Amino acid sequence: MSLHNEITRRRTFAIVSHPDAGKTTLTEKLLLYGGAVQMAGSVTSRKKERATVSDWLEIERKRGISVSSTILHFDYNGFRINLLDTPGHNDFSEDTYRVLTAVDSVIMVIDGGKGIEQQTLKLFEVCGKRKIPIITFINKMDRPSRDTLSLLDEIEKVLHIIPYPVNIPLGNGNEFKGIWDRRTKIAHLFERTPGGAFRAPVKTCGLVDQLVQDILSESTYRTVCDELEMIEHVGESLDIENIANGTMTPVFFGSAVNNFGVELLLDGFLEFSPPPQPRQSTDVTVEPESDFFSGFVFKIQANLDPKHRDRMSFIRIVSGKFTRDMPVFHTRTGKKLRLSNSNSLFGCERISVDEAWPGDVIGFVGGEFLNIGDTLCEKPGIVYREVPRFAPECFAYLHNPEPSNYKRFQKGLEQLVQEGLVHIFTKKNSPDKNVLLGAVGPLQFDLVQFRLESEYGAVSRIETTEWKIIHWLDTKPIEATQLSLPHKSTLVQDCNGRSAILFERDWQVRHFCENNPSIVLFDNFYNDKVPDVSVAQK
Ligand code: G4P
């Protein structure tokens, strides 16, 4: 197949949601409908220690949440679908953001009973900034839900994006019997299957068909007709361009656990989501159809699978065809390397990959020098600036209670820092030998401890601190004596030797600025190679 055909048949996306809205369940069900698994492992069985395909890391199984992202892919109706799982816990916005740099669209799952929750809002903002097309799935319609119009209204008012309901639910809660597809004017009536393990049988008919009127109560039927009339009269018409630029979202309703509406969502998703999109290099836009391979590292993870204790860098292909063993430039260092140990992934399974195309994600084993955000390209000079780093919002000391374990402790910690799981800081001229960690959310500290112990055999102890705000100074090292530091704030250095100050409260930052008028504080500090993204703040 030609490069053009391979690109147009690819869809690379992520599912995002507030925890518990049904992201994991929907992932399973898309795999079921995509034919990638025969029977969906229900979330209930996950609780009985059978992980879902995407939810495999041990800590995830123990806690029943997704903390690290996985890559899944399947073929459906001639399309190659790459699904990048995002962590569901709101602690992990940094990792989530990185995944969003590697996708071309997202499916946003909303709980129909709860509407837009805090994390949905946060994720929507991130998608908005990246102008990613968003396809909305309003889930759990089998439970008592908010009414259809108010859910659509909320999307418009709270998220400032125009909803286009592709379908509407026929009832909700116990009365949820099916879905009305507005464009085909077909009602899809579902039958429940035990545990939702198999595809739900569907009957189709018109809205005025006796079958629909029999299956719905009189009042539900009337409500559906009223809602529909309202939507047809006042709703916006479908605008593909606005969907592509993220200002309109096609909305689908359903119940993932019962498989209701999943197939309609999948088919609609393929229609509305774009194929692999171009990415911006320093001064050029690189089109997927360019005749050279290029991509960027958006995630690094070691010990992905206990059977393979190695380090994998996940590369999103931006342009050209990838072939195993091809020589590429590592733009940051100018080194040339061969991508010989390349893999495609399906959950925790890895299969070696000989060729891949724009939109695909390959896992490259080895490459200890690769960092998150690095560009790999067949020709020199291409630098993608897709992957930012976020400032930590919590800080903790990590103690090693067993000095005899020092080497293992150190090795594990170095690896986890390279993966971007946590930031590491040292307190300048301090006799304090303990490691100071910074993370976007406190769950990352648990994950560090868990992984140090399970993967490196190093037990550790966490001591949380009150610092919540970090601001960097300019790049040259600064002595604490040169500054007037507010009480309880402290001067630290990051792993690149840059000075930063940790504060507990906003007023301390203001106090610092007043007492040190010549010092400029920075909100964030990205790695050396992308210096201009730092936001200067007075
Ligand atoms: P997440 O990844 O977004 O965190 O959510 P997840 O899929 O784990 O689902 C969270 C809970 O919501 C699960 O229940 C799951 O069964 C339930 N759920 C998902 N989709 C639907 C749906 O369409 N309808 C209903 N009624 N529930 C749904 P749980 O309490 O964790 O487990 P369980 O005992 O219900 O299986």
Coordinates of C-alpha atoms and ligand atoms in Angstrom, one line a residue:
M1 CA 0.0 0.0 0.0
S2 CA 1.3 3.5 -0.8
L3 CA 2.3 6.0 1.9
H4 CA -0.8 8.1 1.0
N5 CA -3.1 5.1 1.5
E6 CA -1.5 4.0 4.8
I7 CA -1.8 7.6 6.1
T8 CA -5.5 8.1 5.1
R9 CA -6.5 4.8 6.8
R10 CA -4.9 5.6 10.1
R11 CA -6.6 7.1 13.2
T12 CA -4.6 7.8 16.3
F13 CA -6.5 8.9 19.3
A14 CA -6.9 8.8 23.1
I15 CA -9.9 8.4 25.3
V16 CA -10.0 10.9 28.1
S17 CA -12.4 11.3 31.0
H18 CA -12.9 12.1 34.6
P19 CA -12.0 9.0 36.7
D20 CA -14.9 6.5 36.8
A21 CA -16.8 8.0 33.8
G22 CA -16.1 4.7 31.9
K23 CA -12.9 5.2 29.9
T24 CA -11.5 1.7 30.7
T25 CA -14.9 0.1 29.9
L26 CA -15.2 2.0 26.7
T27 CA -11.6 1.0 25.7
E28 CA -12.5 -2.6 26.2
K29 CA -15.7 -2.3 24.2
L30 CA -14.0 -0.6 21.3
L31 CA -11.6 -3.5 21.2
L32 CA -14.5 -5.9 21.3
Y33 CA -16.3 -4.1 18.4
G34 CA -13.0 -3.7 16.6
G35 CA -12.5 -7.4 16.7
A36 CA -9.3 -7.1 18.7
V37 CA -10.6 -9.2 21.6
Q38 CA -13.4 -11.8 21.5
M39 CA -14.9 -11.0 24.8
A40 CA -14.6 -7.9 26.9
G41 CA -12.9 -8.6 30.3
S42 CA -15.5 -6.8 32.4
V43 CA -14.4 -4.3 35.0
T44 CA -15.8 -6.6 37.6
S45 CA -13.4 -9.3 36.6
R46 CA -10.6 -6.8 36.7
K47 CA -11.4 -6.4 40.4
K48 CA -10.9 -10.2 40.6
E49 CA -7.3 -9.6 39.5
R50 CA -7.9 -10.2 35.8
A51 CA -6.6 -7.0 34.2
T52 CA -8.3 -5.5 31.2
V53 CA -6.1 -5.4 28.2
S54 CA -5.1 -1.8 28.6
D55 CA -5.0 -1.8 32.4
W56 CA -2.1 -4.1 33.1
L57 CA 0.5 -2.5 35.3
E58 CA 0.5 -4.1 38.7
I59 CA -0.2 -0.9 40.7
E60 CA -3.1 -0.2 38.4
R61 CA -4.6 -3.6 39.1
K62 CA -4.2 -3.2 42.8
R63 CA -5.8 0.2 42.8
G64 CA -8.2 -0.3 39.9
I65 CA -7.0 2.9 38.1
S66 CA -5.0 3.5 35.1
V67 CA -1.8 5.3 36.0
S68 CA 0.4 4.8 33.0
S69 CA -0.5 4.9 29.4
T70 CA -0.7 1.9 27.1
I71 CA -0.8 1.6 23.4
L72 CA -3.4 -0.5 21.6
H73 CA -4.1 -0.9 18.0
F74 CA -6.6 -2.8 15.8
D75 CA -7.9 -2.9 12.3
Y76 CA -11.6 -2.1 11.7
N77 CA -13.4 -1.7 8.4
G78 CA -10.1 -1.1 6.5
F79 CA -8.9 1.4 9.1
R80 CA -5.8 1.0 11.4
I81 CA -6.8 2.4 14.7
N82 CA -4.1 3.4 17.2
L83 CA -5.6 3.9 20.7
L84 CA -3.3 5.5 23.3
D85 CA -4.6 5.0 26.7
T86 CA -4.3 7.9 29.1
P87 CA -4.0 7.8 32.9
G88 CA -7.4 8.2 34.4
H89 CA -6.2 9.7 37.7
N90 CA -6.3 13.5 37.9
D91 CA -2.8 13.4 39.4
F92 CA -1.3 12.5 36.1
S93 CA -2.0 15.5 34.0
E94 CA 1.6 15.7 32.8
D95 CA 1.6 12.2 31.5
T96 CA -1.8 12.7 30.0
Y97 CA -0.6 15.9 28.3
R98 CA 2.3 14.0 26.7
V99 CA -0.1 11.4 25.3
L100 CA -2.2 14.1 23.9
T101 CA 0.8 15.4 21.9
A102 CA 0.9 12.0 20.2
V103 CA -2.7 11.8 19.1
D104 CA -4.8 13.5 16.3
S105 CA -8.1 13.4 18.1
V106 CA -9.7 12.3 21.4
I107 CA -12.9 10.7 22.6
M108 CA -14.1 12.5 25.7
V109 CA -16.2 10.3 27.9
I110 CA -18.8 12.0 30.1
D111 CA -20.9 10.3 32.8
G112 CA -24.5 11.1 31.8
G113 CA -25.6 11.2 35.4
K114 CA -22.9 13.7 36.4
G115 CA -22.3 15.8 33.4
I116 CA -19.0 17.7 33.1
E117 CA -16.7 17.0 36.1
Q118 CA -13.6 18.8 37.1
Q119 CA -11.1 16.6 35.3
T120 CA -13.2 16.7 32.1
L121 CA -13.0 20.5 32.1
K122 CA -9.2 20.4 32.6
L123 CA -8.7 17.9 29.8
F124 CA -11.0 19.9 27.5
E125 CA -8.8 22.9 28.1
V126 CA -5.7 21.0 27.2
C127 CA -7.4 19.6 24.0
G128 CA -8.6 23.1 23.2
K129 CA -5.0 24.5 23.4
R130 CA -3.8 21.8 21.0
K131 CA -6.9 22.3 18.8
I132 CA -7.5 18.6 18.8
P133 CA -10.8 17.4 17.4
I134 CA -13.0 16.1 20.3
I135 CA -15.6 13.4 19.9
T136 CA -17.9 13.2 22.9
F137 CA -19.4 10.0 24.3
I138 CA -22.1 10.5 27.0
N139 CA -21.9 7.2 28.9
K140 CA -23.9 5.4 31.5
M141 CA -27.3 6.2 30.0
D142 CA -28.6 3.0 31.5
R143 CA -28.5 4.8 34.8
P144 CA -30.7 7.7 35.8
S145 CA -29.2 10.5 33.7
R146 CA -29.5 14.2 33.2
D147 CA -31.8 15.0 30.4
T148 CA -30.4 15.2 26.9
L149 CA -30.8 18.9 26.3
S150 CA -29.3 19.9 29.6
L151 CA -26.2 17.7 28.9
L152 CA -25.8 19.3 25.5
D153 CA -26.3 22.8 26.9
E154 CA -23.7 22.2 29.5
I155 CA -21.1 21.2 26.9
E156 CA -21.8 24.5 25.1
K157 CA -21.9 26.7 28.2
V158 CA -19.1 25.1 30.3
L159 CA -16.7 23.9 27.6
H160 CA -17.5 26.6 25.1
I161 CA -17.7 24.1 22.3
I162 CA -20.7 23.6 20.1
P163 CA -22.2 20.1 20.5
Y164 CA -23.6 18.4 17.5
P165 CA -25.7 15.4 18.7
V166 CA -25.2 12.8 16.1
N167 CA -27.6 10.6 18.0
I168 CA -29.9 11.0 21.0
P169 CA -30.8 8.4 23.6
L170 CA -34.2 6.7 23.7
G171 CA -34.9 7.1 27.4
N172 CA -32.4 6.7 30.3
G173 CA -32.0 4.6 33.3
N174 CA -34.1 1.4 33.2
E175 CA -36.0 3.0 30.3
F176 CA -32.9 3.4 28.1
K177 CA -33.8 1.2 25.2
G178 CA -31.8 2.5 22.3
I179 CA -30.5 5.4 20.2
W180 CA -32.0 7.5 17.5
D181 CA -29.5 8.3 14.8
R182 CA -30.3 11.7 13.5
R183 CA -28.6 11.4 10.2
T184 CA -29.8 8.0 9.0
K185 CA -33.1 8.5 10.8
I186 CA -32.9 5.0 12.2
A187 CA -33.7 3.9 15.8
H188 CA -31.3 1.3 17.1
L189 CA -33.0 -0.8 19.8
F190 CA -30.6 -2.8 22.0
E191 CA -30.9 -6.0 23.9
R192 CA -28.8 -6.5 27.0
T193 CA -26.3 -9.4 27.1
P194 CA -25.1 -10.9 30.3
G195 CA -22.3 -8.8 31.8
G196 CA -22.0 -6.9 28.5
A197 CA -19.3 -9.4 27.4
F198 CA -20.6 -9.8 23.8
R199 CA -21.8 -7.4 21.2
A200 CA -25.4 -6.2 22.0
P201 CA -28.0 -7.5 19.5
V202 CA -29.7 -4.6 17.8
K203 CA -33.0 -4.1 16.0
T204 CA -33.4 -1.1 13.7
C205 CA -36.6 0.7 12.7
G206 CA -38.1 4.2 12.3
L207 CA -39.1 6.4 15.2
V208 CA -42.8 6.2 14.5
D209 CA -42.5 2.4 14.2
Q210 CA -44.8 0.5 16.6
L211 CA -41.8 -1.3 18.0
V212 CA -40.4 1.9 19.4
Q213 CA -43.7 3.0 20.8
D214 CA -44.2 -0.4 22.4
I215 CA -40.7 -0.5 24.0
L216 CA -40.7 3.0 25.4
S217 CA -43.3 4.3 27.9
E218 CA -45.6 6.9 26.6
S219 CA -43.9 9.8 28.5
T220 CA -40.4 8.7 27.4
Y221 CA -41.6 8.5 23.8
R222 CA -43.1 12.0 24.1
T223 CA -39.9 13.4 25.7
V224 CA -37.7 11.9 22.9
C225 CA -39.9 13.5 20.3
D226 CA -39.9 16.9 22.0
E227 CA -36.1 16.8 22.4
L228 CA -35.6 15.8 18.8
E229 CA -37.9 18.6 17.6
M230 CA -36.0 21.1 19.7
I231 CA -32.6 19.9 18.5
E232 CA -33.7 20.0 14.9
H233 CA -35.0 23.5 15.2
V234 CA -32.4 25.2 17.3
G235 CA -29.3 23.0 17.1
E236 CA -26.4 23.9 14.9
S237 CA -25.9 22.0 11.7
L238 CA -22.9 19.7 11.3
D239 CA -19.8 21.5 10.3
I240 CA -16.8 19.2 9.5
E241 CA -14.4 22.1 9.5
N242 CA -15.4 23.2 13.0
I243 CA -15.0 19.6 14.2
A244 CA -11.5 19.5 12.7
N245 CA -10.5 22.7 14.5
G246 CA -12.0 21.6 17.8
T247 CA -14.8 24.2 18.0
M248 CA -17.6 21.7 17.5
T249 CA -17.9 18.2 19.0
P250 CA -20.0 15.4 17.6
V251 CA -21.9 13.9 20.5
F252 CA -22.9 10.2 20.9
F253 CA -24.9 8.6 23.7
G254 CA -24.7 5.1 25.0
S255 CA -23.8 2.7 27.8
A256 CA -20.3 1.3 27.4
V257 CA -20.8 -1.5 30.0
N258 CA -23.9 -2.8 28.1
N259 CA -22.3 -2.2 24.6
F260 CA -25.1 0.2 23.7
G261 CA -24.1 2.8 21.2
V262 CA -20.5 1.6 21.0
E263 CA -20.6 0.6 17.4
L264 CA -22.3 3.8 16.4
L265 CA -19.6 5.7 18.2
L266 CA -16.8 3.7 16.5
D267 CA -18.3 4.3 13.1
G268 CA -18.9 7.9 13.8
F269 CA -15.4 8.4 15.2
L270 CA -13.9 7.0 12.0
E271 CA -16.0 9.5 10.0
F272 CA -15.2 12.6 12.2
S273 CA -11.6 12.0 13.3
P274 CA -8.8 13.1 11.1
P275 CA -6.0 11.0 9.7
P276 CA -2.4 11.7 11.0
Q277 CA -1.8 15.4 11.1
P278 CA 1.3 17.5 10.3
R279 CA 3.5 18.7 13.1
Q280 CA 5.5 21.8 13.5
S281 CA 9.3 21.7 13.4
T282 CA 11.4 24.7 14.1
D283 CA 10.5 26.7 11.1
V284 CA 8.6 24.2 8.8
T285 CA 5.4 22.2 9.0
V286 CA 6.2 18.6 8.3
E287 CA 3.4 16.8 6.4
P288 CA 2.8 13.1 7.1
E289 CA 3.4 12.4 3.4
S290 CA 6.9 13.9 3.4
D291 CA 9.4 11.5 1.8
F292 CA 11.5 11.2 5.0
F293 CA 10.8 9.4 8.3
S294 CA 10.5 11.6 11.4
G295 CA 9.0 11.2 14.8
F296 CA 9.3 12.3 18.4
V297 CA 9.6 10.5 21.8
F298 CA 6.6 11.2 23.9
K299 CA 7.0 8.6 26.6
I300 CA 9.7 6.5 28.1
Q301 CA 9.2 3.6 30.4
A302 CA 11.5 1.1 31.9
N303 CA 10.6 -2.5 33.0
L304 CA 7.4 -2.3 31.1
D305 CA 7.1 -6.0 31.3
P306 CA 8.8 -8.1 34.0
K307 CA 9.9 -10.5 31.3
H308 CA 11.8 -7.7 29.5
R309 CA 13.6 -5.6 32.0
D310 CA 14.6 -2.8 29.6
R311 CA 13.8 0.7 28.7
M312 CA 11.4 1.6 26.0
S313 CA 11.0 4.9 24.3
F314 CA 7.6 5.5 22.6
I315 CA 7.9 7.3 19.3
R316 CA 5.0 8.8 17.5
I317 CA 5.7 8.8 13.8
V318 CA 5.0 12.1 12.2
S319 CA 6.2 11.6 8.6
G320 CA 7.4 9.1 6.1
K321 CA 7.7 5.3 6.3
F322 CA 9.6 3.7 9.1
T323 CA 11.6 0.6 8.3
R324 CA 13.5 -1.5 10.9
D325 CA 17.2 -0.8 11.0
M326 CA 16.9 2.5 9.2
P327 CA 19.6 5.0 10.1
V328 CA 18.2 8.2 11.7
F329 CA 19.5 11.4 13.2
H330 CA 19.0 12.0 16.9
T331 CA 18.6 15.8 16.5
R332 CA 19.4 16.9 20.0
T333 CA 22.9 15.3 19.9
G334 CA 23.4 15.1 16.1
K335 CA 24.2 11.4 16.6
K336 CA 23.2 8.9 13.9
L337 CA 21.7 5.6 15.1
R338 CA 19.9 2.6 13.8
L339 CA 16.4 1.9 14.9
S340 CA 16.8 -1.9 15.0
N341 CA 15.0 -2.9 18.1
S342 CA 11.6 -1.5 17.2
N343 CA 8.3 -2.9 18.5
S344 CA 4.6 -2.4 18.2
L345 CA 2.6 -2.8 21.4
F346 CA -0.7 -4.2 22.4
G347 CA -1.1 -3.6 26.1
C348 CA 1.8 -5.3 27.6
E349 CA 2.5 -7.6 24.6
R350 CA 5.2 -6.5 22.2
I351 CA 5.7 -7.6 18.7
S352 CA 8.8 -6.6 16.6
V353 CA 7.8 -4.2 13.9
D354 CA 9.5 -4.0 10.5
E355 CA 7.6 -1.1 9.0
A356 CA 5.3 1.6 10.4
W357 CA 3.6 4.7 9.1
P358 CA 2.7 8.2 10.2
G359 CA 0.2 8.0 13.1
D360 CA 1.7 4.8 14.4
V361 CA 3.6 4.5 17.7
I362 CA 6.7 2.4 17.9
G363 CA 8.4 1.3 21.0
F364 CA 12.2 1.5 20.7
V365 CA 14.2 -0.6 23.1
G366 CA 17.6 0.6 24.1
G367 CA 18.6 4.2 23.3
E368 CA 19.6 5.2 26.8
F369 CA 20.4 8.7 25.6
L370 CA 16.8 9.3 24.4
N371 CA 14.8 11.9 26.4
I372 CA 11.2 12.7 26.3
G373 CA 10.6 15.2 23.6
D374 CA 13.6 14.2 21.4
T375 CA 13.2 14.1 17.6
L376 CA 14.4 11.3 15.4
C377 CA 14.5 11.9 11.7
E378 CA 16.0 10.6 8.5
K379 CA 17.3 14.0 7.7
P380 CA 19.0 16.5 10.1
G381 CA 17.5 19.8 11.2
I382 CA 14.0 18.7 12.1
V383 CA 13.1 19.5 15.8
Y384 CA 9.6 18.9 17.1
R385 CA 8.6 20.9 20.1
E386 CA 5.6 18.9 21.0
V387 CA 6.3 17.7 24.5
P388 CA 6.5 20.2 27.3
R389 CA 7.3 19.6 30.9
F390 CA 5.1 20.9 33.6
A391 CA 6.2 22.5 36.9
P392 CA 5.7 20.2 39.9
E393 CA 3.0 21.1 42.4
C394 CA 4.0 18.9 45.3
F395 CA 7.4 18.1 46.8
A396 CA 8.6 15.3 49.0
Y397 CA 11.8 13.9 50.4
L398 CA 12.6 10.3 49.4
H399 CA 14.6 8.5 52.1
N400 CA 16.6 5.3 51.5
P401 CA 16.3 3.5 54.8
E402 CA 18.7 0.7 53.7
P403 CA 22.2 2.3 52.9
S404 CA 23.3 -1.2 51.6
N405 CA 20.8 -0.8 48.8
Y406 CA 22.3 2.5 47.7
K407 CA 23.2 1.4 44.2
R408 CA 19.8 -0.1 43.4
F409 CA 18.0 2.8 44.9
Q410 CA 20.1 5.2 42.8
K411 CA 19.8 3.3 39.6
G412 CA 16.0 3.0 39.9
L413 CA 15.6 6.7 40.8
E414 CA 17.7 7.8 37.8
Q415 CA 15.6 5.7 35.5
L416 CA 12.3 7.1 36.9
V417 CA 13.6 10.6 36.6
Q418 CA 14.5 9.9 33.0
E419 CA 11.0 8.7 32.3
G420 CA 9.8 12.0 33.5
L421 CA 7.8 10.5 36.3
V422 CA 9.2 12.9 38.9
H423 CA 11.6 15.8 39.0
I424 CA 14.6 15.7 41.2
F425 CA 16.1 18.6 43.1
T426 CA 19.1 19.3 45.4
K427 CA 19.2 21.9 48.1
K428 CA 22.3 24.0 47.4
N429 CA 25.1 23.7 50.0
S430 CA 22.8 21.7 52.2
P431 CA 24.3 18.8 54.2
D432 CA 20.9 17.1 53.7
K433 CA 21.6 14.0 51.7
N434 CA 18.0 13.0 51.1
V435 CA 16.5 13.2 47.7
L436 CA 14.0 16.0 47.1
L437 CA 11.4 15.0 44.5
G438 CA 8.8 17.2 42.7
A439 CA 5.7 15.9 41.0
V440 CA 2.6 17.2 39.4
G441 CA 0.5 15.0 41.7
P442 CA 1.2 13.0 44.9
L443 CA 0.3 9.7 43.4
Q444 CA 3.5 9.9 41.4
F445 CA 5.4 9.5 44.7
D446 CA 3.5 6.3 45.4
L447 CA 4.3 5.1 42.0
V448 CA 8.0 5.9 42.5
Q449 CA 8.1 4.0 45.8
F450 CA 6.2 1.1 44.2
R451 CA 8.4 0.9 41.2
L452 CA 11.6 1.2 43.2
E453 CA 10.6 -1.7 45.3
S454 CA 9.1 -4.0 42.7
E455 CA 11.6 -3.3 39.9
Y456 CA 14.8 -2.5 41.7
G457 CA 14.3 -4.1 45.1
A458 CA 14.9 -0.8 46.9
V459 CA 12.5 0.1 49.7
S460 CA 12.1 3.8 50.3
R461 CA 10.2 6.2 52.6
I462 CA 8.4 9.3 51.5
E463 CA 8.3 12.4 53.7
T464 CA 5.9 15.0 52.3
T465 CA 6.6 18.7 52.5
E466 CA 4.5 21.9 52.5
W467 CA 6.1 23.3 49.3
K468 CA 3.6 23.6 46.5
I469 CA 5.0 26.3 44.2
I470 CA 8.2 26.3 42.2
H471 CA 9.6 29.2 40.3
W472 CA 12.9 29.1 38.4
L473 CA 15.4 31.9 38.4
D474 CA 17.6 32.6 35.4
T475 CA 20.0 29.9 34.3
K476 CA 23.1 31.1 36.1
P477 CA 23.5 29.5 39.5
I478 CA 22.5 31.9 42.4
E479 CA 23.6 31.7 46.0
A480 CA 20.9 31.9 48.7
T481 CA 22.9 34.8 50.3
Q482 CA 22.2 36.9 47.1
L483 CA 18.5 36.6 47.7
S484 CA 16.0 37.7 50.3
L485 CA 14.1 34.5 50.7
P486 CA 10.7 34.5 52.6
H487 CA 10.4 32.3 55.7
K488 CA 10.0 28.6 54.8
S489 CA 10.9 29.0 51.2
T490 CA 14.1 27.4 50.0
L491 CA 16.6 27.6 47.1
V492 CA 17.1 24.4 45.1
Q493 CA 18.8 23.2 41.9
D494 CA 17.1 21.1 39.3
C495 CA 18.8 18.2 37.6
N496 CA 20.1 20.6 34.9
G497 CA 21.8 22.8 37.5
R498 CA 19.2 25.6 37.3
S499 CA 18.3 27.5 40.4
A500 CA 14.7 27.5 41.6
I501 CA 12.8 28.5 44.7
L502 CA 10.2 26.5 46.4
F503 CA 7.3 28.3 48.1
E504 CA 4.4 27.2 50.3
R505 CA 2.0 29.9 49.4
D506 CA 1.2 32.5 46.7
W507 CA 1.8 35.4 49.1
Q508 CA 5.4 34.2 49.6
V509 CA 5.9 34.6 45.9
R510 CA 4.6 38.1 46.0
H511 CA 6.7 38.9 49.0
F512 CA 9.8 37.5 47.2
C513 CA 9.1 39.6 44.1
E514 CA 8.8 42.8 46.2
N515 CA 12.0 42.1 48.1
N516 CA 14.0 41.0 45.1
P517 CA 12.9 43.4 42.3
S518 CA 15.8 42.6 40.0
I519 CA 15.1 38.9 39.9
V520 CA 12.8 37.5 37.2
L521 CA 10.9 34.3 38.1
F522 CA 9.9 31.7 35.5
D523 CA 6.8 29.6 35.8
N524 CA 8.3 26.7 34.0
F525 CA 11.5 25.4 32.6
Y526 CA 11.6 23.1 29.7
N527 CA 14.7 21.3 28.7
D528 CA 17.6 23.1 27.1
K529 CA 16.7 22.4 23.6
V530 CA 13.3 24.2 23.7
P531 CA 14.1 27.3 25.6
D532 CA 11.6 29.7 24.2
V533 CA 8.5 28.0 25.6
S534 CA 9.3 29.2 29.1
V535 CA 6.8 31.7 30.3
A536 CA 8.4 34.6 32.0
Q537 CA 6.6 35.9 35.0
K538 CA 7.3 38.8 37.1
Ligands
G4P1 P1 -12.6 4.9 34.2 O1 -11.7 4.0 33.5 O2 -13.1 6.1 33.5 O3 -12.1 5.2 35.6 O4 -14.0 4.1 34.5 P2 -14.2 2.5 34.4 O5 -14.4 2.1 33.0 O6 -13.3 1.8 35.3 O7 -15.7 2.5 35.0 C1 -16.0 3.0 36.3 C2 -17.2 2.3 36.8 O8 -18.3 2.6 36.0 C3 -17.2 0.8 36.8 O9 -17.9 0.4 37.9 C4 -17.9 0.4 35.5 O10 -18.5 -0.9 35.6 C5 -19.0 1.5 35.5 N1 -19.5 1.7 34.1 C6 -18.8 2.0 33.0 N2 -19.6 2.2 32.0 C7 -20.9 2.1 32.5 C8 -22.2 2.2 31.9 O11 -22.4 2.4 30.7 N3 -23.2 2.0 32.7 C9 -23.1 1.7 34.1 N4 -24.1 1.6 34.8 N5 -21.8 1.6 34.6 C10 -20.8 1.8 33.8 P3 -17.3 -0.1 39.2 O12 -18.2 0.3 40.3 O13 -15.8 0.2 39.3 O14 -17.4 -1.7 39.0 P4 -18.7 -2.6 38.9 O15 -18.8 -3.2 40.2 O16 -19.8 -1.7 38.5 O17 -18.3 -3.5 37.8

